[in-house]
XYZ file of N, CA and C in Angstrom:
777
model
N 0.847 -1.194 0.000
C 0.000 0.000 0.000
C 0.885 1.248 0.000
N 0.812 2.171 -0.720
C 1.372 3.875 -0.904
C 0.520 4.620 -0.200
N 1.414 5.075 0.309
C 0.638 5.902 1.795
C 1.235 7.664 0.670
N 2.239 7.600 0.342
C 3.050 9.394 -0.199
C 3.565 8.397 -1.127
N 3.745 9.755 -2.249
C 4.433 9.118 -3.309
C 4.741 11.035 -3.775
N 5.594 11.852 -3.564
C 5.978 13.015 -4.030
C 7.112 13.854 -3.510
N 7.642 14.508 -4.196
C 8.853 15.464 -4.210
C 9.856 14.355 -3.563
N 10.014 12.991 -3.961
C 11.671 12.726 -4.480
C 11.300 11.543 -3.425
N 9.869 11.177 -2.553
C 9.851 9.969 -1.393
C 8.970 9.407 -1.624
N 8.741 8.063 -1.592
C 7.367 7.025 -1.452
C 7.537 6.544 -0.491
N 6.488 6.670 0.369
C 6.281 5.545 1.216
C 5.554 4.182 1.177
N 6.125 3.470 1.421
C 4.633 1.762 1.731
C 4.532 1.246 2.254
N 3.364 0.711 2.505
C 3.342 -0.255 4.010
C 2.710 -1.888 3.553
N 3.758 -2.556 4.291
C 3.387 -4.229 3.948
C 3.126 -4.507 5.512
N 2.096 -4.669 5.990
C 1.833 -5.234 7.386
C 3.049 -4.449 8.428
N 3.483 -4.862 8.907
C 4.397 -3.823 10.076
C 5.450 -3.509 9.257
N 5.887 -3.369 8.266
C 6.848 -2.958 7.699
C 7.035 -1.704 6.761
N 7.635 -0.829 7.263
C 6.984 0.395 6.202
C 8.220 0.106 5.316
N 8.387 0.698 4.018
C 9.588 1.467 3.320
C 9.493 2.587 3.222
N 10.188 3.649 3.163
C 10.630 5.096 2.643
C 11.687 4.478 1.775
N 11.431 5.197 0.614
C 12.138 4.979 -0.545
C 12.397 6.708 -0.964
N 14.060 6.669 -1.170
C 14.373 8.418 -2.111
C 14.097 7.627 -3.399
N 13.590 8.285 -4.016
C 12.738 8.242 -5.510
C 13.415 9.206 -6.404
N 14.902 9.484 -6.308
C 15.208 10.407 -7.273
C 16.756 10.046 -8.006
N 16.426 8.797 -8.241
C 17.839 8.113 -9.097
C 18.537 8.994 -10.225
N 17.802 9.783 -11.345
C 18.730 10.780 -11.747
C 19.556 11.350 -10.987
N 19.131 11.864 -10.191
C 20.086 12.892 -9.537
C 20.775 12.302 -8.149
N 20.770 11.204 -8.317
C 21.490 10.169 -7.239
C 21.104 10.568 -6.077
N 19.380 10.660 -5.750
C 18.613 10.872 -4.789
C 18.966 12.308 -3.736
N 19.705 13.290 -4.674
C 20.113 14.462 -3.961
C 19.054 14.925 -3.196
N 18.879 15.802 -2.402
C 18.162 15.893 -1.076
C 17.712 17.609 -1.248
N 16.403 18.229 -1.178
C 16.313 19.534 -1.399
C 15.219 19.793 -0.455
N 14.847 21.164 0.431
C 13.939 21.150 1.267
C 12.534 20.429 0.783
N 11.929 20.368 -0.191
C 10.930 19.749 -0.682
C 11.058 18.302 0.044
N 11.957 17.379 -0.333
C 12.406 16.149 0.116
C 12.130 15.902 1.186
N 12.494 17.190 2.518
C 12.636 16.724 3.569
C 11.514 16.967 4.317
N 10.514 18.207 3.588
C 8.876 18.363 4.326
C 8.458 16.720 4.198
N 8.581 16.159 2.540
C 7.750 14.736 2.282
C 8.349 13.922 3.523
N 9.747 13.734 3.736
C 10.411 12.807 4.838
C 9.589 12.703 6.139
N 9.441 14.262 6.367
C 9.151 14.007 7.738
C 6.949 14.194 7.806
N 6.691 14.219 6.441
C 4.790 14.158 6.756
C 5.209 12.349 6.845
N 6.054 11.513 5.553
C 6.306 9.699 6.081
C 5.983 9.961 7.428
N 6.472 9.704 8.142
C 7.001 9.871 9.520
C 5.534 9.770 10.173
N 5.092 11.350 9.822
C 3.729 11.365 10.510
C 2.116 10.095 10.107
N 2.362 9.848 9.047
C 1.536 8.896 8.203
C 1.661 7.831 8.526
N 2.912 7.492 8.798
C 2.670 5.451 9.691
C 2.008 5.333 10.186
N 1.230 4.038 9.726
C -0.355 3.492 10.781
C 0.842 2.838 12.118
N -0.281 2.784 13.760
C 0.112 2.513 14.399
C 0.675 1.053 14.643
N 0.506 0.577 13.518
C 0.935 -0.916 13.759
C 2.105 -1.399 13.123
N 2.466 -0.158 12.759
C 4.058 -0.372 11.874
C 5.376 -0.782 13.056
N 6.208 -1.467 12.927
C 7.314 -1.803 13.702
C 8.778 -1.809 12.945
N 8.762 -2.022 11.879
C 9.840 -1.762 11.400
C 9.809 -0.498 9.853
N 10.968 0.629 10.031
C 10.969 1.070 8.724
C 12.297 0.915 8.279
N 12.169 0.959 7.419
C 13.314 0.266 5.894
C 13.589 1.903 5.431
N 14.783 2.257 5.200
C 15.186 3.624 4.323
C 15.879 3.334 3.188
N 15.760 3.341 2.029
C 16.280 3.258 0.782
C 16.169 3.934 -0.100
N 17.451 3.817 -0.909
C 17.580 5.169 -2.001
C 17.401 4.097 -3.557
N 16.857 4.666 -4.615
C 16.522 3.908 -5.846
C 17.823 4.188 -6.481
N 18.405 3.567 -7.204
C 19.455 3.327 -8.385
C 20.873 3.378 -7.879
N 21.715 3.753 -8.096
C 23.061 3.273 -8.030
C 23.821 4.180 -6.491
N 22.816 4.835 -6.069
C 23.786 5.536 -4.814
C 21.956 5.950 -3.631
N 22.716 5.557 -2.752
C 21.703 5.830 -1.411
C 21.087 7.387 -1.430
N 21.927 8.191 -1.415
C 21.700 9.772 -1.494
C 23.457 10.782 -1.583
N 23.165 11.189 -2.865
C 24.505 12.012 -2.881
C 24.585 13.304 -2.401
N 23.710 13.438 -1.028
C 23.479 14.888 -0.736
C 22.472 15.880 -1.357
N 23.316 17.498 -0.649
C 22.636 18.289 -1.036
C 21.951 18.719 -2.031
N 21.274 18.538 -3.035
C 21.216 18.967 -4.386
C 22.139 20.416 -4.649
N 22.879 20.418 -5.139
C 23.503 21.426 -5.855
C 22.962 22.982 -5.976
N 21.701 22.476 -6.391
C 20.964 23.536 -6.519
C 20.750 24.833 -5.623
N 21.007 23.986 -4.682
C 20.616 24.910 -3.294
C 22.235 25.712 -3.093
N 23.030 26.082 -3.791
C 24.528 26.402 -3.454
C 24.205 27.913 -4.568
N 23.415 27.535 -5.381
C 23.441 28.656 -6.647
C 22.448 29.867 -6.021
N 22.814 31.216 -6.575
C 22.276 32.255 -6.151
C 20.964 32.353 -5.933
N 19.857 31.762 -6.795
C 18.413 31.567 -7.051
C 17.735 30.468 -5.969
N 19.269 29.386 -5.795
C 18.435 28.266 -4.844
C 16.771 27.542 -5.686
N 16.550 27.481 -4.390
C 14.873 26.404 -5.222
C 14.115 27.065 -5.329
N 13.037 27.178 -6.490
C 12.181 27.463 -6.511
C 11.310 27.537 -5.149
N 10.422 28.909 -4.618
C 9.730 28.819 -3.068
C 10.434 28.781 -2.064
N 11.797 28.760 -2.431
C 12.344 28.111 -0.994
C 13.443 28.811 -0.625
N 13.738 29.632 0.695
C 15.064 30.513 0.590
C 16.558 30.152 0.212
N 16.995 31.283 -0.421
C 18.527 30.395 -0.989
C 19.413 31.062 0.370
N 20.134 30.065 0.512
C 21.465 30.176 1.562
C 21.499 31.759 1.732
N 21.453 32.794 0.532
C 21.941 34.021 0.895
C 20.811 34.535 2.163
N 19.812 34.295 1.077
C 18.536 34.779 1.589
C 18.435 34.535 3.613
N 18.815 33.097 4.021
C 18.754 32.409 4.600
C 19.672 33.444 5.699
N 21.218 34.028 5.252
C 22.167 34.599 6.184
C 21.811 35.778 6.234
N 20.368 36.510 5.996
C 20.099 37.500 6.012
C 19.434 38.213 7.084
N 18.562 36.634 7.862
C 17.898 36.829 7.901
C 17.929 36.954 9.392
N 17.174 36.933 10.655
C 17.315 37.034 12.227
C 17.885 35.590 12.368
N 18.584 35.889 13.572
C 19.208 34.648 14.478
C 17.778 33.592 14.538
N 16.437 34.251 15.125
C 15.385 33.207 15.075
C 14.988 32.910 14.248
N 14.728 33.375 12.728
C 14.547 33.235 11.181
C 15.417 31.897 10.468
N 16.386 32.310 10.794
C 17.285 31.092 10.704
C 17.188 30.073 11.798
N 17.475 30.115 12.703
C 17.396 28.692 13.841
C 15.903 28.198 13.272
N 14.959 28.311 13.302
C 13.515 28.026 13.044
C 13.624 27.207 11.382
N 14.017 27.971 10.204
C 14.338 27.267 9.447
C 15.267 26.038 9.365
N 16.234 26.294 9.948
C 17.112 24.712 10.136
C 16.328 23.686 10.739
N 15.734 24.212 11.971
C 14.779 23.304 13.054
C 13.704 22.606 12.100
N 13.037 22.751 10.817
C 12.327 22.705 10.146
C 12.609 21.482 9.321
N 14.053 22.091 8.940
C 15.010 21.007 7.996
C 14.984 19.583 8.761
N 15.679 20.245 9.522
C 15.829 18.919 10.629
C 14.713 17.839 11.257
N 13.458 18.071 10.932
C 12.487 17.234 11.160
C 12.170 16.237 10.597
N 13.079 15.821 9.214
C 13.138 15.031 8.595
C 13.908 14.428 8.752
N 14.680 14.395 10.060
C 15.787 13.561 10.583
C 15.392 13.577 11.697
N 14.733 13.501 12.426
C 14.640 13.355 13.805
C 13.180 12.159 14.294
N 12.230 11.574 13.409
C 11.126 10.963 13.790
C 11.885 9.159 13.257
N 13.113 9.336 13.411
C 13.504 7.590 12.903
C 13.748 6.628 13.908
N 13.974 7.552 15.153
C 14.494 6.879 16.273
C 13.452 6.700 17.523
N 11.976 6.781 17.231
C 11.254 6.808 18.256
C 11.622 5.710 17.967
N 10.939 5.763 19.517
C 10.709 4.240 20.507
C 9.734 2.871 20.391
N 8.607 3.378 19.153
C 7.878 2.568 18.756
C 8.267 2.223 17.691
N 9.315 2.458 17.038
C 9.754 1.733 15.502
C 11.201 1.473 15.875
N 11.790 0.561 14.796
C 13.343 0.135 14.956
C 13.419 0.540 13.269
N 14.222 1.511 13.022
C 14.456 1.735 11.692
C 15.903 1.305 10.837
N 15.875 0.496 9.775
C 17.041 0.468 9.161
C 16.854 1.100 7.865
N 18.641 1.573 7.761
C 18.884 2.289 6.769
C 20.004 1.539 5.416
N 19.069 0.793 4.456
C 19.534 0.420 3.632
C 20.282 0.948 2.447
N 21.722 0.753 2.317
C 22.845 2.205 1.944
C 23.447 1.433 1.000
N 23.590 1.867 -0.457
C 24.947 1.636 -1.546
C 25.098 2.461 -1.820
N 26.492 2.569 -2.626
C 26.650 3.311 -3.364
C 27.078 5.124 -2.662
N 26.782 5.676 -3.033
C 26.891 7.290 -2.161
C 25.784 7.729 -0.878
N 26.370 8.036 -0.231
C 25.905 8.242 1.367
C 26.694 9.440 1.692
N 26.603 10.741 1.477
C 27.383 11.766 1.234
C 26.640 13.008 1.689
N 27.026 13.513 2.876
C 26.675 15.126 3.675
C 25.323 14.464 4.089
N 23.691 15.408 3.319
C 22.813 15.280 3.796
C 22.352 13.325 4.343
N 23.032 12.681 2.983
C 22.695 11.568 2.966
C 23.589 10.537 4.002
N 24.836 10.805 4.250
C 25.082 10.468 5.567
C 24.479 10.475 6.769
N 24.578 11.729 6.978
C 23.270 12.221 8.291
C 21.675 11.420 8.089
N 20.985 11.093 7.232
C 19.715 10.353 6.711
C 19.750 8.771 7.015
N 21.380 8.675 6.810
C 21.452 7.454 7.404
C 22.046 6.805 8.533
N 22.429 8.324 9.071
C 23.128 8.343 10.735
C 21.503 8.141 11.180
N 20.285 9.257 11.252
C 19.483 9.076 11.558
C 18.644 7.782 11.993
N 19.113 6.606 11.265
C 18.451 5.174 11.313
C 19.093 4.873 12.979
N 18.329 3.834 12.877
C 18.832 3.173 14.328
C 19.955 1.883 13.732
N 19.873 1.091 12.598
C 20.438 0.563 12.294
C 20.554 0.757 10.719
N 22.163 0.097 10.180
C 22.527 0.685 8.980
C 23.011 -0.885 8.397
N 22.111 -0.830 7.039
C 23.166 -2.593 6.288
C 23.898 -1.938 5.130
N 24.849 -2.147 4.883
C 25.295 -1.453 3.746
C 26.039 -2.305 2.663
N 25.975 -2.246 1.534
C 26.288 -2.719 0.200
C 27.875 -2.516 0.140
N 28.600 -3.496 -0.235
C 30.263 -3.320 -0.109
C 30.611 -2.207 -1.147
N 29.899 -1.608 -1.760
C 30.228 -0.300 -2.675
C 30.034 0.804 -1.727
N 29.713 0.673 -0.461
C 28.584 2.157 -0.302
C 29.996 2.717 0.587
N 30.035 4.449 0.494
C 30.934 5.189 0.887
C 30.375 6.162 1.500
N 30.426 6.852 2.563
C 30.000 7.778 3.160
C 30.935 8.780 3.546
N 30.491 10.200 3.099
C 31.279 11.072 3.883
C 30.554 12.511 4.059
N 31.065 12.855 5.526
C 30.577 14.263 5.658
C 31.195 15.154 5.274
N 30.780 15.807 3.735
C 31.280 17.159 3.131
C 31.745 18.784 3.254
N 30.192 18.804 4.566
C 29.685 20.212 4.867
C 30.837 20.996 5.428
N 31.879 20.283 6.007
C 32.786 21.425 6.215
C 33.967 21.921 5.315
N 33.917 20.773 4.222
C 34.599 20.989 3.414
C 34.204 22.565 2.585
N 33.102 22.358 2.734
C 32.213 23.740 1.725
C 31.895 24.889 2.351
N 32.389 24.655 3.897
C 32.777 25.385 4.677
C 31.218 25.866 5.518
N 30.881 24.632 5.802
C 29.497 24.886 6.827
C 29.395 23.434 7.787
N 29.030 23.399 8.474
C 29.101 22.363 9.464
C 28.009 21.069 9.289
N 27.828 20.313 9.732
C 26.464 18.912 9.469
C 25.480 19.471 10.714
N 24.560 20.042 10.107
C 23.290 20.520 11.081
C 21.785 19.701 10.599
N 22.134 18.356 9.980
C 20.636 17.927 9.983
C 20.908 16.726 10.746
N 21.389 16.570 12.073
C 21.131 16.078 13.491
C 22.184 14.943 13.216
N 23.154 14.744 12.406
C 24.194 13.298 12.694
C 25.153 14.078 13.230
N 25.594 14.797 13.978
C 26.486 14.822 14.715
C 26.269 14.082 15.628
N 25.462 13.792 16.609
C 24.992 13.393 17.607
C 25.382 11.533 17.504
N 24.809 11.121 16.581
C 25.025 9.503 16.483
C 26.216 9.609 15.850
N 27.100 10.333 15.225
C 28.132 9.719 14.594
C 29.046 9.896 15.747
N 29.226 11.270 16.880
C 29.956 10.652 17.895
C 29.988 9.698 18.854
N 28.453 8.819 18.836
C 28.068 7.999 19.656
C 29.173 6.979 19.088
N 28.157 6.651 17.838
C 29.087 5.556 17.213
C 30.327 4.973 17.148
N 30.996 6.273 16.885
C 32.618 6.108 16.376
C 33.643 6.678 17.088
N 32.786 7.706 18.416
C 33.681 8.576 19.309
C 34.183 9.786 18.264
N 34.507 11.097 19.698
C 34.862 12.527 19.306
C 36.010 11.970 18.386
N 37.104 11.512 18.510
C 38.173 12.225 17.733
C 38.250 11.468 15.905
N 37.529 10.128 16.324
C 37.317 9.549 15.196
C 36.257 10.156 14.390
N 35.065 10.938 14.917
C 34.045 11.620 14.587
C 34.339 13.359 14.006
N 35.455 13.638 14.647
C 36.054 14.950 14.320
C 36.916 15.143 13.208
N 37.932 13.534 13.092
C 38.805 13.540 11.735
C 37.641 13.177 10.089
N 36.560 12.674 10.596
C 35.836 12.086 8.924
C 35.328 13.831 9.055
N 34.991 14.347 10.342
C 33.406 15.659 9.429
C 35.277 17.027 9.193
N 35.842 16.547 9.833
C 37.114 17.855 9.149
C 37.491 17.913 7.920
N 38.069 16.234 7.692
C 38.463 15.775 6.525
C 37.732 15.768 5.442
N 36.248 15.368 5.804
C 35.231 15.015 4.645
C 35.778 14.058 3.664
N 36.612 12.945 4.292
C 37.102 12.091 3.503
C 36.223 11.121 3.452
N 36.305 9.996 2.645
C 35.199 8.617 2.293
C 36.041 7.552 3.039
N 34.560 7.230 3.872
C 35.190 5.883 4.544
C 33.871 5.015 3.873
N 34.838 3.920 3.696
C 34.110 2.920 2.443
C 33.623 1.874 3.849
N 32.679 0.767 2.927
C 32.115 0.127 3.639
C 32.829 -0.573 4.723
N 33.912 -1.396 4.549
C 34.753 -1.997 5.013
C 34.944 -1.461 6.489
N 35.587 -0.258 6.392
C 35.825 0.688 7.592
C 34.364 1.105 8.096
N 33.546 1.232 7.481
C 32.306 1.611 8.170
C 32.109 0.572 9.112
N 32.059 -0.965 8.683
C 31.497 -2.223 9.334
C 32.561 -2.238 10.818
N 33.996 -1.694 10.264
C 34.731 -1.787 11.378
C 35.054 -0.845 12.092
N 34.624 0.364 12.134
C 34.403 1.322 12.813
C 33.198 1.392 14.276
N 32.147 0.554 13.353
C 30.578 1.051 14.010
C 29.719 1.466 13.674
N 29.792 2.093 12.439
C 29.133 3.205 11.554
C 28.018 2.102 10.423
N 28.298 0.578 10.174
C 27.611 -0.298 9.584
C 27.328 -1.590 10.563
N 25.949 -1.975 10.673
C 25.900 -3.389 11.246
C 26.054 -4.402 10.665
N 26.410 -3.957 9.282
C 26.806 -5.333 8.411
C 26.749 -5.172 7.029
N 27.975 -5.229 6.210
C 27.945 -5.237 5.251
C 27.814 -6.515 4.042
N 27.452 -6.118 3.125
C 27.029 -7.739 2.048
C 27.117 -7.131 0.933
N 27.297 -7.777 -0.053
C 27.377 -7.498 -1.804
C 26.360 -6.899 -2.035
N 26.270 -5.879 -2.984
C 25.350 -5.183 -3.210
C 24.332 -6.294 -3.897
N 24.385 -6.968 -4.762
C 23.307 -7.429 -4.659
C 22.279 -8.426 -3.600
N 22.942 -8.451 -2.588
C 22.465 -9.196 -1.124
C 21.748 -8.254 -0.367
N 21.869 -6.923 -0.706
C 21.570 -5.710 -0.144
C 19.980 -6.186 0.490
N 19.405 -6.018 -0.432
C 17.620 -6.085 -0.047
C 17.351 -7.798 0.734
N 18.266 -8.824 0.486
C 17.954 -9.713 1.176
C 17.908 -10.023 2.596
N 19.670 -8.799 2.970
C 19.831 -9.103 4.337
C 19.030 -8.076 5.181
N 18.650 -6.792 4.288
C 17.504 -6.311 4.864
C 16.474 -7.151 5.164
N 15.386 -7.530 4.425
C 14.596 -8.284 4.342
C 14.988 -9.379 6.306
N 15.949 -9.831 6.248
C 16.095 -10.750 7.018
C 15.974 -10.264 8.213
N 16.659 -8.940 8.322
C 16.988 -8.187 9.727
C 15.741 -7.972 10.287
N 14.855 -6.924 9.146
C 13.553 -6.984 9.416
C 12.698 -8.029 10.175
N 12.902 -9.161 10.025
C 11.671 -10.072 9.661
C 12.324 -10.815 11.339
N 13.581 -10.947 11.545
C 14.286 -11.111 13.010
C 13.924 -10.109 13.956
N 13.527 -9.156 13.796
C 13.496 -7.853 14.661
C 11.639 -8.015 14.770
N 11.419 -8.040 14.259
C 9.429 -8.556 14.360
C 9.422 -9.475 15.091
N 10.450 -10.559 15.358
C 10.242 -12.101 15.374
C 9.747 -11.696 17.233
N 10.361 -10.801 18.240
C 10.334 -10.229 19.342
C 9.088 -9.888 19.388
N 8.734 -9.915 20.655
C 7.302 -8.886 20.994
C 7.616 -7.438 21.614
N 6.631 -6.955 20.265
C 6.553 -5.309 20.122
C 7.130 -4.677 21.527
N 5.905 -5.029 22.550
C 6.312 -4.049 24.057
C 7.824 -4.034 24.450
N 8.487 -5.585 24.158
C 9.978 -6.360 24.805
C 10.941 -4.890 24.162
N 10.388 -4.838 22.840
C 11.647 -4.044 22.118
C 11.480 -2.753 21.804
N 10.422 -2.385 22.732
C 9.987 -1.021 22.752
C 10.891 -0.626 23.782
N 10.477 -1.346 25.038
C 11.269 -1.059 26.361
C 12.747 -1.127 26.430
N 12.788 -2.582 25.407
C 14.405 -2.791 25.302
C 15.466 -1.448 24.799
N 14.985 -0.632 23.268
C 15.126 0.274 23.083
C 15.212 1.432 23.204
N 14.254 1.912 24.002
C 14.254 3.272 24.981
C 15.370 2.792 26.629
N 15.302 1.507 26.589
C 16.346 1.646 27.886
C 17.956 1.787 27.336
N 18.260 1.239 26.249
C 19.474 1.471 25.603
C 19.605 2.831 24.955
N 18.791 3.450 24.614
C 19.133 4.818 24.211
C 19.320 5.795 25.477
N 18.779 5.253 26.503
C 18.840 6.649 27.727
C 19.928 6.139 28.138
N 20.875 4.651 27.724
C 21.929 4.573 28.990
C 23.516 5.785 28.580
N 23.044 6.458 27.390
C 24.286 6.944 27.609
C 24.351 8.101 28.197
N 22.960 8.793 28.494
C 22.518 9.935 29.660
C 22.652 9.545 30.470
N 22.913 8.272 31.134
C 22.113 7.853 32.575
C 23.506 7.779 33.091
N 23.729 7.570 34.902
C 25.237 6.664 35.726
C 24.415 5.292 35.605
N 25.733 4.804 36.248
C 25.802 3.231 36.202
C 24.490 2.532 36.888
N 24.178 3.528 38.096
C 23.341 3.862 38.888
C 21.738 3.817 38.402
N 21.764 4.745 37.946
C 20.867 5.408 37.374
C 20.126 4.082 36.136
N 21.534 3.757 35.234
C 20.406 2.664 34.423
C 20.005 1.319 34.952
N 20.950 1.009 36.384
C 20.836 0.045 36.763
C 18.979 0.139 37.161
N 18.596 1.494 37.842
C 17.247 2.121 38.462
C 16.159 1.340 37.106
N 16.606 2.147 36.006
C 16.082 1.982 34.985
C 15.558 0.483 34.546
N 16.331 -0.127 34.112
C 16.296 -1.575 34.166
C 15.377 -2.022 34.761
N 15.654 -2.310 36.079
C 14.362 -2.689 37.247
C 13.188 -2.155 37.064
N 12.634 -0.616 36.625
C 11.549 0.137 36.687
C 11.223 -1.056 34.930
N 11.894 -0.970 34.186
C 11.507 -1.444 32.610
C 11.066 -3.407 33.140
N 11.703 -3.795 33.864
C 11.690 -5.452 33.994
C 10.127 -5.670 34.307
N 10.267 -4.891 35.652
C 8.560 -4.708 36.413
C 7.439 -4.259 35.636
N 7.592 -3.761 34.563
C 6.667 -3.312 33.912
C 6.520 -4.198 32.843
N 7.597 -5.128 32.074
C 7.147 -6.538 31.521
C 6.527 -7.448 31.925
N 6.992 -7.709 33.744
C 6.438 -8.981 34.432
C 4.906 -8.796 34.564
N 4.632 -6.894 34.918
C 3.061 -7.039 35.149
C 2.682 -7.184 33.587
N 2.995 -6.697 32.904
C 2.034 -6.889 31.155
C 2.145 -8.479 31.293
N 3.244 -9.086 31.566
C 3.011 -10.489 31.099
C 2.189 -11.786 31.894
N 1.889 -10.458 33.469
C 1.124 -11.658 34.237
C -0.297 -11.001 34.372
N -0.749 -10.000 33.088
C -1.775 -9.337 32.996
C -2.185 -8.936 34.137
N -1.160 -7.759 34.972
C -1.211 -7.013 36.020
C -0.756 -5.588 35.784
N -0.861 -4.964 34.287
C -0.582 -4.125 33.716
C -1.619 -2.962 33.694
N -1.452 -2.064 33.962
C -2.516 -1.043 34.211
C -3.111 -0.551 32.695
């Protein structure tokens, strides 16, 4: 079933499984504010019974970033160009980025486990799109790198945050300085991939991860998930608290003593 199908995303839903698909293989799924309103209405449109989403880019590269377009004086059609953008109030701008950024920020609730299925180019915006996932399979072609400072602006659509989780500050500080390509290989052995396979295995070992990650009951890996994401806020203390408050609240659902 097609839930969106416009400005560069489709979504579909097969029983708990959604896809988001970038739909813009000419242009090696480059990324333009249009893109990222559709990204984040996906987001809002999942029926409640979805558990897993799938992120994939159509034809030979995951997402090669920014569209270009947005660098040239005119920018997009409707949409402010960069100049326009540095013109404008400190809150004019923060509010617009915050905007951007909403299309990266609904992948990691607590009621979905999202993977981000990657070949080929994974580059600035499209890195970050697939930092965003909770989990990443990637195709032994696929290369990722953060550009934005190369072009002399920083990664503000929210992967800073998981790529220092992932890979740590100084390893996280030499790829977004450098904006060099770390290929799959190093991704898998970094942290940055949960597993790489031949590109044409790509959609299978998705397929598999998926269908293992369902195999759990929903509540187990709801709880399981929100307790692993708060432990890197939490002391030792603190998640140990956690834990116990999450256990007790399985035992009553499971001895139907659940409020």
């Amino acid at each position: 079933m097609t839930l969106l199908d416009k400005d560069g995303v489709r979504l579909t839903v097969d029983d708990v499984i959604a896809t988001v698909t970038l739909a813009g293989p000419a242009k090696r799924n480059a990324q333009s504010p249009a893109m990222w309103r559709a990204l984040a209405e996906a987001g809002s449109l999942l029926p409640g019974n979805v558990r897993i989403v799938v992120l994939r880019g159509e034809g030979k590269s995951f997402s090669a970033g920014l569209d270009r377009q947005a660098f040239t004086p005119e920018g997009f059609d409707g949409e402010p160009s960069f100049l326009d953008m540095a013109r404008g109030t400190d809150g004019e701008l923060d509010a617009t980025i915050a905007e951007y950024q909403e299309a990266f920020t609904w992948w990691r609730r607590t009621d979905l486990v999202s993977i981000a299925a990657v070949q080929g180019h994974a580059i600035g915006a499209g890195f970050q799109l697939a930092l965003a996932c909770d989990l990443r399979v990637c195709a032994d072609d696929a290369q990722f790198a953060m550009r934005e400072t190369s072009l002399g602006l920083v990664p503000d659509l929210t992967g800073t945050h998981p790529l220092v989780s992932l890979v740590g500050y100084a390893r996280a500080l030499e790829i977004c300085a450098t904006g060099r390509y770390v290929h799959a290989d190093e991704a898998e052995r970094i942290g940055l991939a949960n597993l790489v396979v031949p590109a044409a295995d790509l959609e299978g070992a998705v397929a598999d991860l998926a269908a293992a990650l369902v195999a759990a009951p929903r509540d187990a890996v709801i709880e399981t998930k929100a307790l692993l994401a708060g432990a890197v806020s939490r002391t030792y203390e603190e998640q140990r608290a956690a834990e116990r408050a999450a256990q007790a609240r399985r035992l009553r659902d499971l001895a139907g003593l659940g409020e």
